[in-house]
Amino acid sequence: MSFKIAVAGKGGVGKSTLASLIIRYLIKNGQAPVLAVDADADANLADLLAIKDYETVGIVREDVLDSVNKIPAGVTKADFVSLRIEDVLTESEGFDLLVMGQGEGKGCYCYVNNILRKYIDELADSYKYVVMDNQAGLEHLSRQTTQNVDVLLIVSDPSVKGIDTAAKVNELVDKLKLNVKERYLVVGRAVVNLPESIVKKATVKQKKLLASNMALYVPQALVKRAEECGLKLAGIVPYDPQIVDFDLAEKSVMDLGDDSLAVKAVDELMKAII
C-alpha cells in the first residue's frame, strides 16, 4: 500500500514547487521510485521536473470516449485504458510522471473516470510514495484519481486572500467526502528577510538563524486567521531565487543543491509529517 501525499492550492502560491521538492526529498532519502501525478492543467510539476515530452491522461480519456475509432476489436475499455496509461506514464530517474492534462469536454465522463480511478489506484500501489499536485478545486481527486490521501498539504502564500482560499480548499475536502487522514497548511513564497524592527530586537541566536536564511517571516495575524479556519500550520517554504534560475534554464529541481532555501524548508517539513 502506497503512502499518498496530495498538494493543493490556487495558482502562484508555490504548490507545484512544494510537490517537486517533496519528490526530491523522497528520492534523496531512498524512497524511489516515486509516482508523481501532475493534476494541474498547467502541468507546472512536469516543467519543474524538466519533463518536456509527455502525453496526458486526458488524451486517454478522449480516446476511450471516441472508442469506435480508437479501441481495437476484442479489447475491452478497461484493457485499453490500462495499455494507454502505460504509454503516457513517463519514466525518469527516481520517479515516474503521470500528467492528467486538461479538464473534461462535453459528454458523459462518469464511466471512463471510474475506469481511470480504478487503474490509477492499482498503479499507485506499486510505489512506496505517490505525490499529487492538484488544483484548488480538487477536480482530479474527486473524479479521476484516488480519493484516499494520507497527507493533504494545502498551500497558501502569506496573504489574507491566500489563507481564505486555503480555508475553502479545506472545506471542499469535507464537501467532496474525500478520505484524507491528515491535512496541514503550508505557507509558500514567504519572505526570508524579517522586518528591520524585528531584526533590531533579535537575540544573537536569532540573528544567526537569520544569517543562515532559515528565519522566515509570516505575520502572526495570518497564523491566527489560519487557525480560526481550522488550518494547522505545518511549515513555511521561502521564495527561492535558485528555483527561478533553474526554471529559466529549464533545469530539474532534482539538481538543486542542499543549500537551497526551499530545499532546506521542505526537508524539515517532510521530517515532521512522515
Coordinates of C-alpha atoms in Angstrom, one line a residue:
M1 CA 0.0 0.0 0.0
S2 CA 1.5 3.4 -1.0
F3 CA 1.6 6.5 1.1
K4 CA -0.2 9.3 -0.8
I5 CA 0.7 12.9 -0.4
A6 CA -1.5 15.5 -2.1
V7 CA -0.7 19.2 -2.6
A8 CA -3.4 21.7 -3.4
G9 CA -3.9 25.4 -3.6
K10 CA -4.5 28.2 -6.0
G11 CA -2.0 29.1 -8.7
G12 CA 1.0 31.1 -7.9
V13 CA 1.4 30.1 -4.2
G14 CA 4.2 27.6 -4.7
K15 CA 2.3 24.3 -4.6
S16 CA 4.0 22.8 -7.7
T17 CA 7.4 23.8 -6.2
L18 CA 6.4 22.1 -2.9
A19 CA 5.3 18.9 -4.7
S20 CA 8.5 18.8 -6.8
L21 CA 10.7 19.3 -3.7
I22 CA 8.8 16.6 -1.8
I23 CA 9.6 14.2 -4.7
R24 CA 13.3 15.3 -4.4
Y25 CA 13.3 14.6 -0.7
L26 CA 11.8 11.1 -1.1
I27 CA 14.3 10.2 -3.8
K28 CA 17.3 11.5 -1.8
N29 CA 16.1 9.5 1.2
G30 CA 16.0 6.2 -0.6
Q31 CA 12.2 6.0 -1.3
A32 CA 12.5 5.8 -5.1
P33 CA 10.7 5.2 -7.4
V34 CA 8.0 7.8 -6.6
L35 CA 4.8 8.2 -8.6
A36 CA 4.3 11.9 -9.4
V37 CA 0.9 12.8 -10.6
D38 CA 0.5 16.3 -12.2
A39 CA -3.2 17.0 -11.8
D40 CA -2.8 20.7 -12.6
A41 CA -4.0 21.8 -16.1
D42 CA -0.9 24.0 -16.4
A43 CA 1.5 21.0 -15.9
N44 CA 3.8 23.1 -13.8
L45 CA 5.1 20.0 -12.0
A46 CA 6.3 18.5 -15.3
D47 CA 8.1 21.7 -16.0
L48 CA 9.8 21.8 -12.6
L49 CA 10.9 18.2 -13.1
A50 CA 12.2 19.2 -16.6
I51 CA 10.0 16.7 -18.4
K52 CA 9.1 18.1 -21.8
D53 CA 7.8 15.3 -23.9
Y54 CA 4.7 13.6 -22.5
E55 CA 1.1 12.6 -23.3
T56 CA -1.7 13.1 -20.8
V57 CA -4.4 11.0 -19.2
G58 CA -6.8 13.5 -20.8
I59 CA -5.9 12.2 -24.2
V60 CA -6.6 8.6 -23.0
R61 CA -10.0 9.7 -21.7
E62 CA -10.9 11.3 -25.0
D63 CA -9.7 8.1 -26.9
V64 CA -12.0 6.0 -24.7
L65 CA -15.0 8.2 -25.5
D66 CA -14.1 8.0 -29.1
S67 CA -13.9 4.2 -28.8
V68 CA -15.5 3.4 -32.1
N69 CA -12.3 4.6 -33.9
K70 CA -9.7 4.1 -31.2
I71 CA -10.2 0.8 -29.4
P72 CA -9.2 -2.4 -31.4
A73 CA -11.7 -5.1 -31.8
G74 CA -11.7 -7.6 -29.0
V75 CA -10.1 -5.2 -26.5
T76 CA -12.3 -4.0 -23.5
K77 CA -12.3 -0.4 -22.5
A78 CA -10.7 -1.3 -19.2
D79 CA -7.8 -3.1 -21.0
F80 CA -7.5 -0.2 -23.4
V81 CA -7.1 2.3 -20.6
S82 CA -4.5 0.1 -18.9
L83 CA -2.5 -0.1 -22.1
R84 CA -2.8 3.6 -22.9
I85 CA -1.8 4.8 -19.4
E86 CA 1.3 2.7 -19.6
D87 CA 2.1 4.6 -22.8
V88 CA 1.5 8.0 -21.2
L89 CA 3.4 7.2 -18.0
T90 CA 6.8 9.0 -18.3
E91 CA 9.7 7.2 -16.6
S92 CA 12.6 9.2 -15.2
E93 CA 15.4 8.7 -12.8
G94 CA 13.9 8.1 -9.4
F95 CA 10.3 8.8 -10.4
D96 CA 7.5 8.1 -12.9
L97 CA 5.3 11.0 -14.0
L98 CA 1.6 10.8 -14.9
V99 CA 0.2 14.1 -16.3
M100 CA -3.6 14.3 -16.1
G101 CA -4.0 17.1 -18.6
Q102 CA -6.9 19.4 -19.4
G103 CA -10.4 19.1 -17.9
E104 CA -13.3 17.3 -19.5
G105 CA -15.1 18.5 -22.6
K106 CA -18.8 17.8 -23.4
G107 CA -20.2 14.3 -22.9
C108 CA -20.6 11.8 -20.1
Y109 CA -17.3 11.0 -18.4
C110 CA -18.5 9.0 -15.4
Y111 CA -17.8 5.6 -16.7
V112 CA -14.3 6.4 -18.1
N113 CA -13.4 8.3 -14.9
N114 CA -14.3 5.3 -12.8
I115 CA -12.0 3.2 -15.0
L116 CA -9.2 5.7 -14.7
R117 CA -9.6 5.9 -10.9
K118 CA -9.5 2.2 -10.6
Y119 CA -6.4 1.8 -12.7
I120 CA -4.6 4.7 -11.2
D121 CA -5.3 3.2 -7.7
E122 CA -3.8 -0.1 -8.8
L123 CA -0.9 1.7 -10.4
A124 CA -0.2 3.7 -7.3
D125 CA 0.0 0.5 -5.1
S126 CA 3.2 -0.5 -6.9
Y127 CA 5.0 2.6 -5.5
K128 CA 6.0 3.4 -1.9
Y129 CA 5.0 7.0 -2.3
V130 CA 2.6 8.9 -4.5
V131 CA 2.8 12.7 -4.8
M132 CA -0.1 14.5 -6.4
D133 CA -0.1 18.2 -7.5
N134 CA -3.7 19.4 -7.6
Q135 CA -5.7 22.5 -8.5
A136 CA -7.6 24.3 -5.8
G137 CA -10.9 22.7 -6.9
L138 CA -9.5 19.2 -6.3
E139 CA -11.2 18.1 -9.6
H140 CA -9.0 15.2 -10.2
L141 CA -9.0 13.9 -6.6
S142 CA -12.8 13.9 -6.7
R143 CA -13.3 12.3 -10.1
Q144 CA -10.3 10.7 -11.7
T145 CA -7.5 9.9 -9.2
T146 CA -7.6 8.3 -5.8
Q147 CA -9.9 9.6 -3.2
N148 CA -7.7 8.2 -0.4
V149 CA -5.0 10.5 0.8
D150 CA -2.6 10.1 3.7
V151 CA -1.5 13.7 3.9
L152 CA -3.0 16.7 2.2
L153 CA -0.9 19.9 2.2
I154 CA -2.9 23.0 1.5
V155 CA -0.6 25.7 0.2
S156 CA -1.1 29.4 0.6
D157 CA 1.0 32.5 0.1
P158 CA 1.5 34.8 3.1
S159 CA -1.7 36.8 2.4
V160 CA -5.2 37.0 3.8
K161 CA -6.7 36.1 0.4
G162 CA -4.4 33.1 0.2
I163 CA -5.4 31.9 3.7
D164 CA -9.1 32.3 2.8
T165 CA -8.6 30.3 -0.4
A166 CA -6.8 27.6 1.6
A167 CA -9.8 27.5 4.0
K168 CA -12.1 26.9 1.1
V169 CA -10.0 24.0 -0.1
N170 CA -10.1 22.6 3.4
E171 CA -13.9 22.9 3.4
L172 CA -14.1 21.3 -0.1
V173 CA -12.4 18.2 1.3
D174 CA -15.3 17.6 3.6
K175 CA -17.9 18.6 1.0
L176 CA -16.5 16.0 -1.5
K177 CA -16.2 13.4 1.3
L178 CA -12.6 12.6 0.4
N179 CA -10.8 10.2 2.7
V180 CA -7.9 12.4 3.9
K181 CA -6.2 11.2 7.1
E182 CA -4.1 14.3 7.8
R183 CA -4.3 17.8 6.4
Y184 CA -2.0 20.8 7.0
L185 CA -1.4 24.3 5.9
V186 CA 1.9 25.2 4.2
V187 CA 2.8 28.8 3.5
G188 CA 4.8 29.2 0.3
R189 CA 6.7 32.1 -1.2
A190 CA 7.4 33.5 2.2
V191 CA 10.0 36.3 2.6
V192 CA 13.3 35.5 4.1
N193 CA 14.3 38.9 5.5
L194 CA 12.5 39.9 8.7
P195 CA 11.3 43.5 9.1
E196 CA 14.0 45.8 10.5
S197 CA 12.0 46.4 13.6
I198 CA 12.2 42.7 14.5
V199 CA 15.8 42.3 13.5
K200 CA 16.9 45.1 15.9
K201 CA 15.2 43.2 18.8
A202 CA 16.6 39.8 17.8
T203 CA 18.9 37.8 20.1
V204 CA 22.3 36.7 18.9
K205 CA 20.9 33.2 18.3
Q206 CA 18.0 34.6 16.3
K207 CA 20.4 36.7 14.2
K208 CA 22.4 33.5 13.4
L209 CA 19.2 31.9 12.2
L210 CA 18.5 34.9 10.0
A211 CA 22.0 34.7 8.6
S212 CA 21.5 31.1 7.7
N213 CA 18.4 32.0 5.7
M214 CA 16.1 29.9 7.8
A215 CA 14.3 32.7 9.6
L216 CA 11.1 33.2 7.7
Y217 CA 8.5 35.9 8.4
V218 CA 4.8 35.2 8.3
P219 CA 2.6 37.8 10.2
Q220 CA 1.1 36.3 13.3
A221 CA -2.3 37.7 12.2
L222 CA -2.2 35.3 9.3
V223 CA -1.3 32.4 11.5
K224 CA -4.2 33.3 13.8
R225 CA -6.6 33.6 10.8
A226 CA -5.5 30.1 9.6
E227 CA -6.1 28.6 13.0
E228 CA -9.6 30.2 13.1
C229 CA -10.3 28.5 9.7
G230 CA -9.2 25.1 11.2
L231 CA -5.9 25.1 9.4
K232 CA -2.8 23.8 11.2
L233 CA 0.4 25.4 10.0
A234 CA 3.0 22.6 9.3
G235 CA 5.7 24.6 7.6
I236 CA 6.9 27.7 5.7
V237 CA 8.6 27.5 2.4
P238 CA 10.5 30.6 1.3
Y239 CA 10.7 32.3 -2.1
D240 CA 13.9 30.8 -3.6
P241 CA 15.8 32.6 -6.4
Q242 CA 17.6 29.4 -7.2
I243 CA 14.3 27.8 -8.3
V244 CA 13.6 30.8 -10.5
D245 CA 17.1 30.4 -12.1
F246 CA 16.5 26.7 -12.6
D247 CA 13.2 27.3 -14.2
L248 CA 14.6 29.8 -16.6
A249 CA 17.4 27.4 -17.5
E250 CA 14.8 24.5 -17.9
K251 CA 16.7 22.5 -15.3
S252 CA 15.1 20.0 -13.0
V253 CA 14.7 20.8 -9.3
M254 CA 16.2 17.4 -8.7
D255 CA 19.6 19.0 -9.3
L256 CA 19.1 21.7 -6.7
G257 CA 21.8 21.7 -4.0
D258 CA 21.2 21.1 -0.4
D259 CA 21.9 24.7 0.3
S260 CA 18.7 25.8 -1.4
L261 CA 16.4 27.8 0.9
A262 CA 13.3 25.9 -0.3
V263 CA 15.0 22.5 -0.2
K264 CA 16.0 23.1 3.5
A265 CA 12.5 24.1 4.4
V266 CA 10.8 21.2 2.6
D267 CA 13.3 18.7 4.1
E268 CA 12.3 19.9 7.6
L269 CA 8.6 19.8 6.7
M270 CA 8.9 16.2 5.5
K271 CA 10.7 15.1 8.6
A272 CA 7.8 16.4 10.6
I273 CA 4.9 14.9 8.7
I274 CA 6.0 11.4 7.7

